[in-house]
Structure formats: structure tokens, C-alpha cells
Amino acid sequence: MSAEATSPGARSRRRGRTSIDLRRLGRAALLGPASRDRLPDAIGHVADAHRAHHPDADLLVLGKAYVLAEMSHRGQFRKSGEPYITHPLAVTLILAELGAETTTLTASLLHDTVEDTDVTLDQVRAEFGDEVCYLVDGVTKLEKVDYGAAAEPETFRKMLVATGNDVRVMSIKLADRLHNMRTLGVMRPEKQERIAKVTHDVLIPLAERLGVQALKTELEDLVFAILQPQEYERTRTVIADVATAGPSLDPVAEDVRRTLREADITAEVVIRPRHFLSVHRARLKRGEMRGTDFGRLLVLVGEDADCYAVLGELHTCFTPVISEFKDFIAAPKYNLYQSLHTAVAGPDGAVVEVLIRTHQMHKVAEAGVVALGNPYAPVDGAEPAEGERADPTRPGWLSRLLEWQESATDPDTFWTTLRADLAQDREISVFLADGGMLGLPAGATCVDAAYAQHGDGAHGCIGARVNGRLATLSTVLGDGDTVQLLLAHSPVQAPRNGPDGDGEGSARSAGSAGDIKGAEDAGGTHVGRPGADPEVTRDPAHGQPQDTAPGPSPEWLDHARTPAARIAIAGWLAANPESLRVPAAPPRTPGAVTAGRRGVANVVVDVPEATVRLAGCCTPVPPDAVTGFTVRGGAVTVHRAECPAVGRMTALGRPPVTVSWGDEAECRVTLYAESFGRPRLLADLTEAIATAGAAIVSANVEPPSEQRVRHTYTLQLPDAAGLPGLMRAMRDVPGVFDVRRAQHEPAP
């Protein structure tokens, strides 16, 4: 797409093929097209490479495309002085060697005609059909005259949207960038660096995601040479020194071949040298490198089962390094990659990495989506339904990218977000409670899962369950986790504890409330807003609670990793500035509200005249098993037998005091309630407590944290037998997901 000249220092990583003489191709281009009954000589290399992968391919359309491209570009030259036609020819040869089908090669020959010549898209469509026209249009740059500084990001946006409908668009773009990087040497250093940075930030991650490793590795080396020239030269010297010393992997490769022959396994064993950047990274990681660190063994077999047979023989006959084993056949990578990875120790203790895959897996590993041919061709003659295009090459990351780019209308936001998104180089799969599945980048949280599943509906998310357990929205998800997002209007599956704090879960509604809200009850206990989630704010004029719109809090931006989530949250916050409003009066420090004190405990202790009190850490009630300990001043503190304080007292050598329950039916107990916040939550809880016949001695409600509210109640019951019913009534309050007896002092 640009007329950069050939770099004298550029190295071709293709082995086993005659290098292309660009000057010869240029002379052939100047001589014009050949006769009608044969292909032009200039595309002979392309025809040979294409026929190697597609023996029955019809090459006439390639000749026709070449004639149009050559005539259109005639008189145009690259900055090195070569005819411009050499560029589309080289790009087409790169794709032909990867196994691209005829339509892709045709579009590749024409990919610069609409951008740089008088050829129009209508002419391309009339001559070569809609598919070729779509591919050419997809890789055609937008004019700087029309878009100014936004031309580059908007061009990439256009290409990515086109790639969403046909991944062959990006295949052509990657090959185009590879040839331009190979021939970047005569450009000004600052322009080389600018192009190399864009290649590093955008094109290389896209090549990785599309699985085109052959292009990705060469692009990495070319970028490495430009952006880190000193490290590149140092790495090149190290590799040259190792090559002079002789191939150290040959003996191990021969041992592997002999082992597989004796096991009657047909396999091809080849040595795969590491590319420059890979050697550089390994050197930084390992320090001093051995000869075997400069390459890997690649074992190619015919069937999937043979891969595991090879693995078994290697692990039987050699010493395996178990930590290096990875099975990407049973669990392929998100970019179509499949292979077994292992490592074995050689006779001298050197570790040798081994890749095991079938020939088809190897083809896909090298060429990625290019190796799939035309993924949109009709299957068994059946055309896809109107408006529906089954695309096996559109993974989750591409679908997510296409979704969030629609919201990033500003070019700078799109460009920055695209680079950040592509920098996340791993993908995880999480399962939904209803049986679906989400693909997310590694490091994604429940916030990201909520927006991936519900879009803008995730604004009302109030919590999540991860692998069956309640979790905060900031929880980082792992590969294979099961997640259930809890919206304000969705049912909450929460644990239901019995009187002793243990028990099974029960389902109840989370209510129709919005996000975590504060509430204030006439009793004086206040749920404050910690400057995070949208809470009840006060009208400055009257000091009365005033609801704000439900929605995400600014802290959600700290938890979000995906662009879709961040853009949606930022958009909501911008549209609802009142959600950021700070209350006129700062939240009061939570404190206990005391309705009265009971001076005599309903217990009998074996210490005459001793003052007795029930421990606040576990607040025992009849018929709990209890024990007592004498504390300062001669008082006896009574604990439940399972209270952690009992173990501490015993460890300190404190003698226990015999305790028994008296005849009084009344008792006092401390309960902890965990809930998602909402308006009137405190009022509903106190109403449930009053209806159960209990009196509130004291209440403490902590400020919301991670969208959860913790309540501590000390209650006076007329009869301990009513405690299980009281706890059930509290759990049935919408938004409350756990009620339990006090076991220890509340966490600060």
C-alpha cells in the first residue's frame, strides 16, 4: 500500500524456496502482459506456489487480475526505483505460499489499484465479482484529505469492520504490511519507527489472534530490528556464534527419530530454529543459553491419536519436564492453534522443547485463518440464508471488538482503546449459569462478564456468584469458571444458614431495586456512602434522602478490563453526573444505637457472688453448650463452646468455669446480616425483626463495601426457641443473602 524501497539488510525467513528477484519481476512487468493462452511470466512464482496448495485452481482469473494491476500501476515506481507492480506481486506470493485460495490472491493483486490508480470499485466488481470487490475495498485506505489526522485510526476501523464479515481482508493487510516492512530500509528513520510501532501495537497482535504465525514471527523480527537495533545486533551475533559451533539439536533429533521408528510410529522430526525475538526473550529470561535453547524439535504425524502416541514414547524413553507439558489439542487456543508441547532432558542434562502436531495442525499453526481457504463457501451446494454468514473464523475477541468500536465514535478513543485491547494477549472462557459461554481476555472480572452478557443492562448488576459462591464484581475470573450475574431484578441464589450458622441455600428475589443504595431509618442508624457506589444523597436544602438513578459506580472502571465495559460505564457516568455527587453532609461514623442494657444474664455459674455476662463475640443463647472464664475484676464471661475465644483462653492456661442455663426464657443474641444494598432495606429488616417479636438492643450498619452491606444486630428475644424463625424472617427480606450468629468480633 505504500511505495517503500527494498532494505538491503532485510532477511527472508522462507526457506527451501528460490528468493524472488524483484528487479526481474520489474523488467517483466515493464514488458507488458503475455499472450492470451498463457499466464504472464511475472506471476510464475505465484502460480507455482498456488498450485502447490490448490492443484486444481483456475489460474486464468489471476492472469486477468495481473493484467489489470500491471496496466493500472504502469509508470508508478517504488522509492527504490522498482516498478510498483512488484509490490502487489510480492504480497500475492506471500499469501500463495501460505495456501490462500484464488479469490484472496486475485484481490491481493488488485489491493492497491483503487487506492493508487484510476480503477474504481465498480470496475473491480464488474470484472471480478462482489467478493473480490469487498476484499479490495476492505484494505483500501481512507484519504487524509477527507479525514486528516483521523485517517489512520479510521482506516483500521474500516478494515476491522470489513474483517468481521470476511477475515480474508486482514490476511491481505498482514501480507501487505509484511512486504512493506521487508522493504522499509530507504525510509527516513522516524517514519520507519512510526510504522514499526503501529505494526507492533496493532498488526502483530492481529496476526497472533488470526493464528498466522508465519507472518507474525517475521513481523516481530523486523520490528525488533527497527525499534531495538542494538539488542537485535547482539542477538544476531549470538545466533551466528551458535551456528558456527554446529547444530547441537541434531543428536537429540536423531535419538527421537530412532525411538519413534522402534515404536513403529511414522513421523517427521525437524529442527525449528527460534526466530530472533524469541531468542532475545529467552536470553533475558534464562541468562546464559545452551545450544539446545536456540531451537525446538517439531514432530509431525498423520493423525491426532499419533500425537499422543509420540508423547507417550518421548515421556517413556526420555526424562520429561512435566511443568512444560501443555495440551493444545484437547483445548485449542482461541486462534485455532493446536499442538502438544513438552520438554525432555537430553543426555547432558540440556532441556529440549518438543512440539507434536499433525500435518494439518502444522498448516493451521503457520497460516491460521489463511489455511482455511474460503470459510464462506457453500457447504454441499447449500447457500447461507439471506443476511446470515456462518463464520468459523470469527472468535470471541473479534466479536467483542466489533461491538465496542461502535460506541467509540471518537477516533482517538478508538485508536487508544484498540491498542490496549490488542495488548491483552490471552483469552479465557467462562461458563454462564444458564448454560451459555463467554470468551473474555485474561484478567477479566465479573464487571466485564456482566457487560459481555447483558450490554447496557449490566448497569443494574448488584453482585455475582462465581463457581456457586457469592463474589464481588471486582473478582478476577479464571479459565473455566462458572459465573452468574445478579441484576437488580433477577433472583438471588444465596446461602441460607440455620441457627448455628450452617445450612443450605434458598432462592429469593433480590427485589426490583437498583444498585447498592444507602438508607436511613428513623432509629438513627445510617448506611453511608464511601464515595463509591451510587447511594442515597441528601437534598442540600432539606437534608432529606434523595434517590439517584441506579447504575455503575466510578470504581467499576478500576475493575473493568474489556473496552466494551469501560466505554459503557464511562458513558453512563458522563450521562448521569449526579451519580458522582458527594453528599452535603459527610457520612457519620457507624455507631451502636442502644435501646437499653440488661444487667443480669440468664445463666448460673459455679463462682459465688460473681458478676456474669454473656460474651459479645458469640452471644450464646439456650440451649447452646457453654463454658465460662474468669476475667479481670472477678467477672465471669460466658462463651459458646465452639467460640474461638474458648481455644485462646485454654491456650493461655485459664481454667474453665462450669456454667448452666437458668430458668428464664428470655435471651439476648447478636446476628450478622449480609445484603446487597437498596432503598428501604434497613426499614424492611427492622420490620421483620419486630414482627418476629424481638427487640433491638443495638444496631450497627457499616458503609457499603464492594456493593455489599453488613448489619450487626443485638436482639432481645422473649424465648430462644424463636431464634430460627427470626433468622428465616430476616433472610426472606429481598436483598439479604446471609444471616448468621456471631462467632467472633466483626471484621473492621
PDB file of N, CA and C in Angstrom, residues 62 97 123 155 199 211 223 299-300 316 441 452 463 470 524 542 607 621 629 631 693 741:
ATOM      1  N   LEU A  62      -6.274 -15.121 -12.169  1.00  0.00           N
ATOM      2  CA  LEU A  62      -5.069 -14.466 -11.673  1.00  0.00           C
ATOM      3  C   LEU A  62      -4.366 -13.707 -12.794  1.00  0.00           C
ATOM      4  N   GLU A  97       2.060 -18.710  -0.823  1.00  0.00           N
ATOM      5  CA  GLU A  97       2.885 -19.675  -0.084  1.00  0.00           C
ATOM      6  C   GLU A  97       2.202 -20.146   1.188  1.00  0.00           C
ATOM      7  N   GLN A 123     -15.577  -0.992 -11.315  1.00  0.00           N
ATOM      8  CA  GLN A 123     -14.872  -1.750 -12.346  1.00  0.00           C
ATOM      9  C   GLN A 123     -14.401  -3.093 -11.805  1.00  0.00           C
ATOM     10  N   THR A 155      -9.073   4.233   9.128  1.00  0.00           N
ATOM     11  CA  THR A 155      -8.769   3.186   8.147  1.00  0.00           C
ATOM     12  C   THR A 155      -8.738   1.824   8.822  1.00  0.00           C
ATOM     13  N   THR A 199       2.872  -1.369  13.693  1.00  0.00           N
ATOM     14  CA  THR A 199       2.933  -2.809  13.419  1.00  0.00           C
ATOM     15  C   THR A 199       2.997  -3.595  14.717  1.00  0.00           C
ATOM     16  N   GLY A 211      -3.971 -16.368  14.102  1.00  0.00           N
ATOM     17  CA  GLY A 211      -3.194 -17.600  14.026  1.00  0.00           C
ATOM     18  C   GLY A 211      -2.165 -17.646  12.917  1.00  0.00           C
ATOM     19  N   VAL A 223      10.289  -5.671  13.256  1.00  0.00           N
ATOM     20  CA  VAL A 223      10.034  -4.596  14.218  1.00  0.00           C
ATOM     21  C   VAL A 223      11.147  -4.542  15.259  1.00  0.00           C
ATOM     22  N   VAL A 299       7.683 -32.485  15.712  1.00  0.00           N
ATOM     23  CA  VAL A 299       7.339 -33.843  15.288  1.00  0.00           C
ATOM     24  C   VAL A 299       5.989 -33.777  14.587  1.00  0.00           C
ATOM     25  N   LEU A 300       5.963 -34.165  13.302  1.00  0.00           N
ATOM     26  CA  LEU A 300       4.741 -34.131  12.501  1.00  0.00           C
ATOM     27  C   LEU A 300       4.267 -35.549  12.230  1.00  0.00           C
ATOM     28  N   THR A 316       8.369 -41.897  27.930  1.00  0.00           N
ATOM     29  CA  THR A 316       8.847 -43.200  28.401  1.00  0.00           C
ATOM     30  C   THR A 316      10.355 -43.339  28.218  1.00  0.00           C
ATOM     31  N   PRO A 441     -10.940 -11.663  27.753  1.00  0.00           N
ATOM     32  CA  PRO A 441      -9.482 -11.602  27.881  1.00  0.00           C
ATOM     33  C   PRO A 441      -9.048 -12.023  29.274  1.00  0.00           C
ATOM     34  N   ALA A 452     -20.458  -8.138  28.968  1.00  0.00           N
ATOM     35  CA  ALA A 452     -20.398  -9.039  27.823  1.00  0.00           C
ATOM     36  C   ALA A 452     -21.711  -9.791  27.652  1.00  0.00           C
ATOM     37  N   GLY A 463     -24.183  -7.858  41.930  1.00  0.00           N
ATOM     38  CA  GLY A 463     -23.318  -8.880  42.504  1.00  0.00           C
ATOM     39  C   GLY A 463     -23.177 -10.044  41.547  1.00  0.00           C
ATOM     40  N   LEU A 470     -20.913 -16.546  46.347  1.00  0.00           N
ATOM     41  CA  LEU A 470     -21.089 -15.113  46.157  1.00  0.00           C
ATOM     42  C   LEU A 470     -19.731 -14.436  46.025  1.00  0.00           C
ATOM     43  N   GLY A 524     -32.058   6.085  63.575  1.00  0.00           N
ATOM     44  CA  GLY A 524     -30.807   6.815  63.662  1.00  0.00           C
ATOM     45  C   GLY A 524     -29.622   6.095  63.088  1.00  0.00           C
ATOM     46  N   HIS A 542     -33.021  20.566  52.313  1.00  0.00           N
ATOM     47  CA  HIS A 542     -33.885  19.989  53.354  1.00  0.00           C
ATOM     48  C   HIS A 542     -33.216  18.879  54.150  1.00  0.00           C
ATOM     49  N   VAL A 607     -19.307 -19.856  90.575  1.00  0.00           N
ATOM     50  CA  VAL A 607     -18.447 -18.906  91.290  1.00  0.00           C
ATOM     51  C   VAL A 607     -19.374 -17.997  92.098  1.00  0.00           C
ATOM     52  N   VAL A 621     -27.070 -18.462  73.569  1.00  0.00           N
ATOM     53  CA  VAL A 621     -28.466 -18.499  73.995  1.00  0.00           C
ATOM     54  C   VAL A 621     -28.818 -19.953  74.286  1.00  0.00           C
ATOM     55  N   PHE A 629     -15.164 -18.260  81.712  1.00  0.00           N
ATOM     56  CA  PHE A 629     -13.799 -17.976  82.159  1.00  0.00           C
ATOM     57  C   PHE A 629     -13.827 -16.720  83.015  1.00  0.00           C
ATOM     58  N   VAL A 631     -12.465 -13.323  84.305  1.00  0.00           N
ATOM     59  CA  VAL A 631     -11.669 -12.244  83.724  1.00  0.00           C
ATOM     60  C   VAL A 631     -11.373 -11.229  84.812  1.00  0.00           C
ATOM     61  N   GLY A 693     -41.133 -10.602  66.950  1.00  0.00           N
ATOM     62  CA  GLY A 693     -41.266 -10.465  68.397  1.00  0.00           C
ATOM     63  C   GLY A 693     -39.970 -10.158  69.107  1.00  0.00           C
ATOM     64  N   ARG A 741     -25.321 -16.299  63.216  1.00  0.00           N
ATOM     65  CA  ARG A 741     -24.980 -15.978  64.593  1.00  0.00           C
ATOM     66  C   ARG A 741     -23.567 -15.425  64.657  1.00  0.00           C
TER      67      ARG A 741
END
